[in-house]
Coordinates of C-alpha atoms and ligand atoms in Angstrom, one line a residue:
M1 CA 91.8 124.8 81.3
I2 CA 94.4 124.8 84.5
K3 CA 92.6 126.3 87.5
E4 CA 95.0 127.6 91.0
N5 CA 94.0 125.3 94.0
E6 CA 91.8 123.3 92.8
D7 CA 91.3 120.1 94.6
I8 CA 90.9 117.7 91.3
K9 CA 93.4 117.6 88.7
A10 CA 92.3 116.3 84.9
S11 CA 93.4 112.9 85.0
S12 CA 96.8 112.0 83.1
F13 CA 95.3 108.9 81.0
T14 CA 93.3 111.8 79.0
Q15 CA 96.1 113.8 78.7
E16 CA 98.4 111.3 78.0
L17 CA 96.2 108.5 75.7
P18 CA 94.4 109.3 72.5
E19 CA 91.0 110.9 72.9
D20 CA 88.1 109.7 70.8
P21 CA 87.0 113.0 68.4
S22 CA 83.7 112.8 68.1
Q23 CA 82.2 113.7 71.0
L24 CA 79.1 112.2 70.3
N25 CA 77.3 111.3 73.6
Q26 CA 75.1 108.5 71.8
S27 CA 75.7 104.2 71.9
R28 CA 78.9 103.8 69.6
I29 CA 82.0 101.6 68.5
V30 CA 84.6 103.8 69.6
E31 CA 87.8 103.0 67.2
K32 CA 91.8 104.1 67.5
A33 CA 91.0 105.5 71.1
C34 CA 91.3 105.0 75.2
F35 CA 88.6 107.3 76.1
S36 CA 85.3 109.2 75.2
R37 CA 85.1 112.9 76.6
V38 CA 81.4 112.6 78.3
N39 CA 79.7 114.9 80.8
P40 CA 77.2 113.1 82.9
E41 CA 73.7 113.9 83.4
K42 CA 72.4 117.0 85.7
F43 CA 71.1 115.8 88.9
P44 CA 69.7 119.1 90.4
H45 CA 67.2 117.2 92.7
G46 CA 70.2 115.0 94.0
S47 CA 71.0 114.6 97.4
L48 CA 74.1 112.9 100.3
V49 CA 73.1 109.7 101.1
H50 CA 76.6 108.9 103.3
T51 CA 80.1 110.0 102.9
N52 CA 83.1 109.2 104.3
P53 CA 84.9 111.3 106.3
L54 CA 88.5 109.1 106.9
L55 CA 88.6 109.0 103.0
Q56 CA 88.0 112.0 102.4
A57 CA 91.2 113.0 104.8
E58 CA 93.3 110.4 103.1
M59 CA 92.8 112.2 100.2
G60 CA 93.5 115.5 101.9
L61 CA 90.3 116.7 101.0
E62 CA 88.6 117.3 104.6
N63 CA 88.0 121.0 103.3
L64 CA 85.4 119.6 100.8
N65 CA 82.2 120.5 102.8
E66 CA 78.9 118.8 102.4
R67 CA 77.2 121.0 99.4
E68 CA 80.6 120.4 97.3
L69 CA 81.0 116.8 98.2
L70 CA 77.2 116.6 96.7
A71 CA 78.5 118.3 94.0
L72 CA 81.0 115.9 93.4
T73 CA 78.8 113.0 93.7
L74 CA 76.8 114.4 91.3
G75 CA 79.5 115.6 88.9
A76 CA 78.9 119.2 88.9
H77 CA 81.5 120.1 91.2
P78 CA 83.4 123.4 89.0
D79 CA 86.9 121.6 89.7
T80 CA 85.7 118.5 87.3
E81 CA 84.2 120.8 84.6
G82 CA 85.8 119.7 81.1
K83 CA 87.9 116.9 82.6
T84 CA 85.0 114.1 82.7
F85 CA 85.8 111.1 80.5
A86 CA 84.2 107.4 80.0
M87 CA 87.5 104.5 79.1
C88 CA 87.1 102.6 76.5
Y89 CA 88.0 98.8 77.3
G90 CA 86.6 95.3 75.9
G91 CA 86.2 91.9 78.0
H92 CA 85.4 88.2 78.4
Q93 CA 81.9 87.5 79.5
F94 CA 81.6 84.3 81.5
G95 CA 84.2 83.0 79.4
Q96 CA 83.0 84.6 75.6
W97 CA 85.2 87.5 74.1
A98 CA 82.2 90.2 74.7
G99 CA 84.0 92.8 72.1
Q100 CA 83.6 96.7 73.3
L101 CA 82.4 97.1 76.4
G102 CA 83.6 100.5 78.2
D103 CA 82.2 103.1 81.1
G104 CA 78.4 102.7 80.1
R105 CA 77.5 104.2 83.2
A106 CA 80.9 105.3 85.2
I107 CA 82.3 108.8 84.4
N108 CA 86.0 109.5 85.2
I109 CA 85.8 112.8 87.1
G110 CA 89.6 113.6 88.0
E111 CA 92.3 112.6 90.2
V112 CA 93.8 113.9 93.7
E113 CA 97.0 113.6 94.7
N114 CA 98.2 113.8 98.2
E115 CA 100.9 113.0 100.5
G116 CA 102.7 110.7 97.6
R117 CA 99.9 108.9 96.6
G118 CA 97.1 109.1 93.5
Y119 CA 93.4 108.5 93.7
A120 CA 91.4 108.5 90.6
L121 CA 87.7 109.1 91.1
Q122 CA 84.4 107.9 89.5
I123 CA 81.4 108.3 89.7
K124 CA 78.7 105.6 89.0
G125 CA 75.2 105.6 87.7
S126 CA 75.4 109.6 86.4
G127 CA 74.4 109.0 82.8
P128 CA 75.0 107.8 79.4
T129 CA 78.5 107.0 77.6
P130 CA 79.3 106.3 74.0
Y131 CA 79.5 102.8 76.0
S132 CA 76.2 102.5 77.2
R133 CA 75.2 99.7 74.5
R134 CA 71.4 99.5 75.3
A135 CA 71.2 100.7 78.9
D136 CA 70.8 103.7 80.6
G137 CA 74.2 104.8 82.4
N138 CA 71.7 105.0 85.8
A139 CA 72.3 102.7 88.9
V140 CA 70.0 102.2 91.6
L141 CA 70.1 102.9 95.5
R142 CA 69.8 99.2 96.0
S143 CA 73.1 98.6 93.9
S144 CA 74.8 101.6 95.1
I145 CA 74.3 100.9 99.1
R146 CA 75.8 97.4 98.2
E147 CA 78.8 99.2 96.4
Y148 CA 79.4 101.5 98.7
L149 CA 79.2 99.2 102.4
C150 CA 81.1 96.5 100.7
S151 CA 83.9 98.1 98.9
E152 CA 84.4 99.8 102.5
S153 CA 84.0 96.5 104.2
M154 CA 86.6 95.0 101.9
F155 CA 89.2 97.8 102.8
H156 CA 88.7 97.5 106.6
L157 CA 88.6 93.8 106.5
G158 CA 92.3 94.1 104.4
V159 CA 90.8 92.9 101.0
P160 CA 92.9 95.2 97.9
T161 CA 90.1 97.3 96.8
T162 CA 88.6 100.3 95.1
R163 CA 87.2 102.6 97.8
A164 CA 83.9 104.2 98.2
L165 CA 83.6 108.4 99.0
S166 CA 80.7 109.5 99.2
L167 CA 76.3 108.1 97.6
A168 CA 73.9 109.9 97.0
L169 CA 70.4 109.8 95.4
S170 CA 70.4 111.0 92.4
G171 CA 66.3 112.7 92.6
N172 CA 65.3 110.4 89.7
K173 CA 63.4 107.2 89.1
V174 CA 64.9 104.4 87.5
R175 CA 63.1 101.4 85.6
R176 CA 64.7 98.0 86.2
D177 CA 63.6 94.2 86.7
P178 CA 65.1 93.4 89.1
M179 CA 64.6 89.4 89.0
Y180 CA 64.5 90.0 84.9
D181 CA 61.5 87.9 85.2
G182 CA 59.0 90.8 83.5
N183 CA 58.3 92.9 86.7
P184 CA 59.8 96.5 86.5
L185 CA 59.9 98.5 89.5
D186 CA 60.2 102.4 89.3
E187 CA 63.6 102.5 91.4
K188 CA 65.6 105.1 93.2
G189 CA 68.2 106.2 91.0
A190 CA 71.9 107.1 93.0
I191 CA 75.4 107.4 92.2
V192 CA 78.7 106.1 94.5
C193 CA 82.0 108.3 94.2
R194 CA 84.7 105.5 93.7
V195 CA 87.9 106.0 93.8
A196 CA 90.8 103.5 93.4
P197 CA 94.5 104.0 92.2
S198 CA 93.4 103.7 88.4
F199 CA 90.5 102.3 86.4
I200 CA 91.9 100.6 84.3
R201 CA 90.8 96.9 83.6
F202 CA 92.3 93.7 81.6
G203 CA 89.8 94.8 79.3
N204 CA 91.6 98.3 78.5
F205 CA 94.6 96.2 77.1
Q206 CA 92.1 93.6 75.6
I207 CA 90.0 95.5 73.4
L208 CA 93.3 97.2 71.9
A209 CA 94.7 93.9 70.9
A210 CA 91.5 92.3 69.4
R211 CA 91.7 95.1 67.4
E212 CA 95.4 95.1 66.3
D213 CA 95.3 98.5 67.2
K214 CA 99.6 98.1 68.5
E215 CA 100.2 101.7 68.4
N216 CA 98.3 102.5 71.1
L217 CA 98.2 98.9 73.0
E218 CA 101.9 100.6 73.3
K219 CA 100.9 103.6 74.3
L220 CA 98.8 102.3 76.9
L221 CA 101.5 100.0 78.2
K222 CA 103.6 102.8 78.8
Y223 CA 100.9 105.0 80.5
T224 CA 100.5 102.1 82.8
I225 CA 103.8 101.6 83.6
K226 CA 105.4 105.1 84.0
H227 CA 102.2 105.8 86.7
H228 CA 101.2 102.6 88.3
F229 CA 104.2 100.2 87.9
P230 CA 107.2 102.6 88.0
E231 CA 110.1 99.9 89.3
I232 CA 109.5 98.4 85.7
E233 CA 112.2 99.3 83.3
G234 CA 113.5 97.3 80.4
D235 CA 112.7 97.4 76.6
L236 CA 109.1 97.2 75.4
K237 CA 108.9 93.4 75.7
T238 CA 110.4 93.4 78.5
Q239 CA 107.9 95.8 80.0
A240 CA 104.8 94.1 79.2
V241 CA 106.1 90.6 80.5
S242 CA 106.9 92.7 83.9
L243 CA 103.5 94.0 83.9
L244 CA 101.7 90.5 83.7
K245 CA 103.7 88.9 86.3
A246 CA 103.0 92.2 88.8
V247 CA 99.5 92.5 87.7
A248 CA 99.6 88.6 88.4
D249 CA 101.0 88.7 91.9
K250 CA 98.6 91.4 93.1
T251 CA 95.5 89.4 91.6
R252 CA 96.9 86.5 93.5
E253 CA 96.7 88.1 96.5
M254 CA 93.5 89.8 96.0
I255 CA 92.0 86.2 95.3
I256 CA 93.7 84.6 99.1
H257 CA 91.9 87.2 100.7
W258 CA 88.8 86.5 99.2
Q259 CA 89.0 83.5 99.9
R260 CA 90.5 84.1 103.6
V261 CA 87.1 86.0 104.2
G262 CA 84.9 84.2 102.2
F263 CA 83.4 86.6 99.3
V264 CA 82.4 85.2 96.5
H265 CA 82.5 88.2 93.2
G266 CA 79.7 87.1 91.1
V267 CA 81.0 88.4 87.9
M268 CA 84.6 88.0 87.1
N269 CA 84.8 88.8 83.9
T270 CA 88.0 90.1 82.9
D271 CA 86.1 94.1 82.4
N272 CA 85.6 93.7 86.1
M273 CA 89.9 92.5 86.7
S274 CA 91.0 95.6 88.1
I275 CA 95.1 95.9 86.7
H276 CA 95.8 96.9 90.7
G277 CA 94.1 93.7 92.1
V278 CA 92.0 95.7 93.9
T279 CA 88.1 94.2 93.9
I280 CA 86.3 96.0 91.4
D281 CA 82.4 95.8 90.1
Y282 CA 80.4 95.1 93.3
G283 CA 77.6 93.6 91.5
P284 CA 75.7 90.2 92.7
Y285 CA 78.6 89.8 95.0
G286 CA 77.9 87.9 98.3
W287 CA 79.8 86.3 101.6
L288 CA 79.8 82.4 101.9
E289 CA 77.2 81.7 104.8
N290 CA 76.9 77.8 104.9
Y291 CA 80.3 76.5 103.4
D292 CA 80.1 75.2 99.8
E293 CA 82.8 75.5 97.5
E294 CA 80.4 76.4 94.5
W295 CA 77.9 78.5 95.2
T296 CA 77.8 81.9 93.6
P297 CA 75.0 84.6 94.3
N298 CA 74.7 85.4 91.2
T299 CA 71.4 84.0 89.5
T300 CA 72.5 84.8 85.6
D301 CA 75.6 81.9 86.6
A302 CA 73.5 80.0 88.4
Q303 CA 73.7 76.9 85.5
N304 CA 77.2 76.7 85.5
K305 CA 78.3 78.1 88.4
R306 CA 81.4 79.5 86.5
Y307 CA 81.9 82.3 88.9
G308 CA 81.7 79.9 92.4
F309 CA 83.3 80.6 95.8
Q310 CA 86.2 77.6 95.0
K311 CA 86.6 78.5 90.9
Q312 CA 87.8 81.8 92.2
L313 CA 91.4 80.3 92.2
K314 CA 91.4 78.9 88.7
I315 CA 89.2 82.1 87.3
S316 CA 91.4 84.4 88.0
L317 CA 94.3 81.9 86.1
W318 CA 91.8 82.3 83.0
N319 CA 91.4 85.9 83.2
L320 CA 95.4 86.1 83.5
L321 CA 95.4 84.5 80.1
Q322 CA 93.5 86.6 78.4
L323 CA 95.6 89.4 79.8
A324 CA 98.5 87.6 78.9
N325 CA 97.1 87.3 75.0
G326 CA 96.3 91.4 75.2
L327 CA 100.0 91.6 75.8
Y328 CA 101.0 89.0 73.3
P329 CA 101.5 92.1 70.4
L330 CA 103.7 93.8 72.7
V331 CA 106.0 90.8 73.9
D332 CA 105.5 88.4 70.6
D333 CA 106.7 85.2 72.2
A334 CA 104.6 83.0 74.5
A335 CA 107.0 81.4 76.5
P336 CA 107.9 84.3 79.0
L337 CA 103.9 85.0 79.5
E338 CA 102.8 81.0 79.9
D339 CA 106.2 81.0 82.5
I340 CA 104.1 83.3 84.6
L341 CA 100.8 81.6 84.5
H342 CA 102.3 78.4 85.3
E343 CA 104.0 79.8 88.4
Y344 CA 101.0 81.8 89.3
D345 CA 99.2 78.3 89.2
D346 CA 101.3 77.0 91.4
L347 CA 101.7 79.6 93.7
I348 CA 98.4 80.3 94.4
M349 CA 97.8 76.8 95.8
K350 CA 100.2 76.8 97.7
E351 CA 99.0 80.3 99.3
Y352 CA 95.6 79.2 99.3
H353 CA 96.9 76.2 101.7
Q354 CA 99.2 78.4 103.7
M355 CA 96.1 80.7 104.4
M356 CA 94.0 78.2 105.3
C357 CA 96.6 77.0 107.8
A358 CA 96.8 80.5 109.0
K359 CA 92.8 80.8 109.6
L360 CA 93.5 77.6 111.4
G361 CA 96.2 79.1 113.8
L362 CA 99.2 76.4 112.5
E363 CA 102.0 78.2 110.8
N364 CA 104.2 75.1 110.1
W365 CA 101.9 75.3 106.8
E366 CA 104.5 73.4 104.9
E367 CA 103.8 70.1 107.3
T368 CA 100.4 70.6 108.0
G369 CA 98.9 68.4 104.8
I370 CA 97.0 69.4 102.4
G371 CA 94.4 66.7 102.9
F372 CA 93.9 67.4 106.2
V373 CA 92.4 71.1 104.8
K374 CA 90.9 68.9 102.2
Q375 CA 89.1 67.3 105.1
L376 CA 87.9 70.3 106.7
R377 CA 86.7 71.4 103.7
G378 CA 84.5 68.7 102.9
L379 CA 82.9 68.3 106.7
L380 CA 82.4 72.0 106.0
T381 CA 79.8 71.2 103.3
K382 CA 78.7 68.1 104.6
N383 CA 77.3 70.0 107.2
Q384 CA 76.4 73.1 106.5
I385 CA 78.6 75.0 109.0
D386 CA 79.0 78.8 108.4
Y387 CA 82.2 79.9 107.6
I388 CA 82.6 83.1 109.2
M389 CA 81.5 81.8 112.7
F390 CA 83.3 78.6 112.6
F391 CA 86.8 80.0 112.2
R392 CA 85.9 82.8 114.2
L393 CA 84.5 80.5 117.3
L394 CA 87.6 77.9 116.3
T395 CA 89.6 79.7 119.1
E396 CA 87.7 78.3 122.5
V397 CA 88.5 75.3 121.4
D398 CA 90.1 73.9 123.8
S399 CA 90.1 70.4 125.6
Y400 CA 89.2 68.7 122.0
S401 CA 86.4 66.9 123.9
E402 CA 83.6 65.3 122.1
E403 CA 80.9 67.7 124.2
E404 CA 83.0 70.9 123.0
I405 CA 83.1 69.8 119.5
K406 CA 79.4 69.4 119.6
A407 CA 78.6 72.6 120.8
L408 CA 81.2 74.3 118.1
L409 CA 79.2 72.5 115.3
E410 CA 75.7 73.2 116.8
K411 CA 76.6 76.9 116.9
T412 CA 77.4 77.0 113.9
S413 CA 75.4 74.9 111.5
Y414 CA 72.5 75.3 109.4
Q415 CA 71.2 71.7 109.6
S416 CA 69.6 70.1 112.9
E417 CA 71.1 68.3 115.5
E418 CA 70.4 64.8 114.5
V419 CA 72.0 64.9 111.4
L420 CA 75.3 66.8 113.1
K421 CA 75.3 64.0 115.3
I422 CA 76.0 61.1 112.2
Q423 CA 78.7 63.1 111.4
L424 CA 80.2 63.8 114.9
D425 CA 82.6 60.7 115.1
E426 CA 84.6 62.2 111.6
W427 CA 84.7 65.8 113.1
V428 CA 86.7 64.3 116.5
E429 CA 88.8 62.3 114.7
W430 CA 89.8 65.6 112.7
F431 CA 90.0 67.6 115.3
S432 CA 92.2 65.1 117.3
E433 CA 94.7 65.4 114.1
L434 CA 94.3 69.5 114.9
K435 CA 95.7 69.1 118.1
E436 CA 98.3 67.0 117.4
H437 CA 99.5 69.8 114.8
V438 CA 98.7 72.4 118.0
Q439 CA 100.3 70.7 120.2
K440 CA 103.4 70.1 118.0
E441 CA 103.7 74.0 117.3
G442 CA 103.1 74.2 121.2
S443 CA 102.3 77.9 121.1
S444 CA 99.6 79.2 123.9
K445 CA 96.0 78.6 123.4
E446 CA 95.9 82.8 124.4
E447 CA 99.0 83.3 121.2
R448 CA 97.2 81.4 118.7
A449 CA 93.8 83.4 119.1
V450 CA 95.2 86.1 118.9
K451 CA 96.6 85.5 115.6
M452 CA 93.4 83.9 114.4
N453 CA 91.2 87.0 115.4
L454 CA 93.4 89.1 113.1
V455 CA 92.6 86.7 110.1
N456 CA 89.4 85.4 110.5
P457 CA 86.6 88.1 110.7
K458 CA 83.8 88.6 113.2
Y459 CA 82.0 90.7 110.9
V460 CA 81.5 90.7 107.2
L461 CA 78.1 92.3 105.0
R462 CA 76.3 89.1 104.6
N463 CA 73.5 89.5 102.5
Y464 CA 70.9 90.2 104.4
M465 CA 72.5 92.8 106.0
A466 CA 72.9 94.8 103.1
Q467 CA 69.3 94.1 102.1
L468 CA 67.7 95.0 105.9
A469 CA 70.4 98.9 105.0
I470 CA 68.8 98.9 101.7
E471 CA 65.1 98.6 102.9
A472 CA 65.1 101.3 105.3
A473 CA 67.1 103.7 103.3
D474 CA 64.6 103.1 100.6
E475 CA 61.6 104.1 103.3
G476 CA 64.8 107.1 103.9
D477 CA 65.8 105.7 107.3
N478 CA 69.1 105.6 106.9
S479 CA 70.0 104.2 110.7
V480 CA 70.8 101.0 109.4
L481 CA 73.5 101.7 106.7
N482 CA 75.0 104.1 109.3
E483 CA 75.1 101.4 111.8
L484 CA 76.9 98.3 109.2
F485 CA 79.4 101.4 108.1
E486 CA 80.8 101.6 111.8
L487 CA 80.5 98.2 112.5
L488 CA 82.7 97.3 109.8
K489 CA 85.0 99.6 110.1
N490 CA 86.3 97.2 112.4
P491 CA 85.8 93.9 111.6
Y492 CA 88.4 91.6 113.7
D493 CA 87.2 93.7 117.0
E494 CA 85.0 92.0 119.6
Q495 CA 81.7 94.1 119.5
P496 CA 79.8 93.8 122.6
K497 CA 76.9 95.8 121.8
M498 CA 76.9 94.4 117.8
E499 CA 76.9 90.8 118.9
K500 CA 73.7 90.7 117.0
W501 CA 75.7 91.6 113.9
F502 CA 77.4 88.1 114.7
A503 CA 74.8 85.4 113.9
K504 CA 74.0 83.1 111.2
R505 CA 71.7 83.6 108.5
P506 CA 68.0 84.2 109.7
D507 CA 65.9 81.9 107.8
W508 CA 64.0 84.2 106.3
A509 CA 67.0 85.3 104.0
L510 CA 67.5 81.9 102.6
E511 CA 64.7 82.2 99.9
K512 CA 64.5 86.4 99.7
V513 CA 65.4 88.4 96.3
G514 CA 69.0 90.3 97.3
C515 CA 69.7 88.3 100.3
S516 CA 70.6 84.4 98.5
M517 CA 69.7 85.4 94.8
L518 CA 70.8 88.4 92.9
S519 CA 70.8 89.1 89.5
C520 CA 73.1 91.4 87.4
S521 CA 70.0 94.5 87.5
S522 CA 71.6 97.3 89.6
Ligands
AMP1 P1 79.2 94.5 84.5 O1 78.8 93.7 84.2 O2 78.1 95.8 85.7 O3 80.3 95.1 84.9 O4 79.1 96.0 83.7 C1 79.2 95.2 81.6 C2 79.3 96.5 80.9 O5 78.2 96.8 81.2 C3 80.2 97.8 81.7 O6 80.9 97.9 80.2 C4 79.1 98.7 82.3 O7 79.4 100.2 82.1 C5 77.8 98.8 81.7 N1 76.6 99.0 82.1 C6 75.8 97.9 83.1 N2 74.7 98.4 83.5 C7 75.0 99.7 82.5 C8 73.7 101.1 82.7 N3 73.0 100.9 83.6 N4 73.8 101.9 82.1 C9 74.4 101.9 81.0 N5 76.1 100.8 80.9 C10 75.7 100.0 81.7
MG2 MG1 81.5 95.9 85.3

């Protein structure tokens, strides 16, 4: 069904890849197919909470009015009729192969092309699909606000990410047990319309490899290269190897950005890894406050801390190894895939060091010892220093005097003055080495500050901030959501009227559900 002048086109994914012959919308195993046709639920009482005019314009959709945007978000826009589908993928969850997962509550509604760029649209929370397993296909307002605000904030921070076009209340209640402790609540249901070059994940390849469905694996590879990596050439084997290399490069870039801004994804399962190296599936994520490399906000992972902050570097490699295994049937030779993974390991450590030096305002990263950065990481941990505030305020250090260093630590530490005093000598020593590096490089304080402020954000979406937006929005007051959305558009700028958001985590947030502890319930 091709209509003229429609804004949203049918996804090439559905036109070029094998379709599930059944249209039964019931949890089931779907084999020999990459997707199932599925219609979103109907939401007659839905209403818009927020829209994103900048992204709308970027996508060439500025002509959509509010009524149409609402319809789009609820999966009821006439342009998307007959085009909606859910993808089949698998994945490793917390290190274990989990078999078929798939879009359990995200429904793909079509594609938009504007100024040579393609955008796939997905509505998350729009009802069950064959991949919903035992869940309901819905999403709650709390997790939808978190995805909506955070993905846009990441974009403005310069971190590769899926984006968010609009957020609506579904008009339905959704039952959830937010802390998995037997206390279910009826919460407001919501839907986010999110956007990415495509929603293909490592797991889309993995599921086909696991099922030894080489025919469709080859089709998916060719489709992915044709539409998303057109620069890749060569025979099938070369294409598969080159795809791993391209995805590894993009993934590495994303992870270095996460470490730079202090973002902890929380659920780096391979079904949550995009082949475009964009941050996807915002669940129990968090932002580092007191520096702690093991920290993860995800209560499900509290014991093992598999996905803790610093582990993200190595876990990304582990995840790429799973993608390599997913592509292996098309290559039949482990060596070229292993070479890429070994190279990844070397490069990510080097780029991490380079990035940390940039945060310190040092360009000669090759001459700055890894030990020097490691020592800082140790001190930040020991003194519970706020990651964002420390690096942002570091530009103020000028004389490197003990008083100046002490003042910086007092402003940024979650510890008492007495405890800080004990470590002061170590800090003074570390800062004297920093001073030597800075003097050797010879740039002025002002020049360094300009560069540092471009890599050290002033404003990020701390969990307590998202929580304040959620609590207000739950009462029908969207003012905090609006304020944060605007604030986070310019995270590197001084915004004097918004200084209250440049602050350490308040004490009340330390033990509060939704702030320092989050489950996967969403
Ligand atoms: P996640 O941990 O959110 O990445 O989800 C893992 C898998 O569970 C994915 O296949 C999701 O689509 C699915 N899933 C998560 N929550 C729900 C839900 N409420 N209803 C249906 N499927 C869900
Ligand atoms: Mg997911």
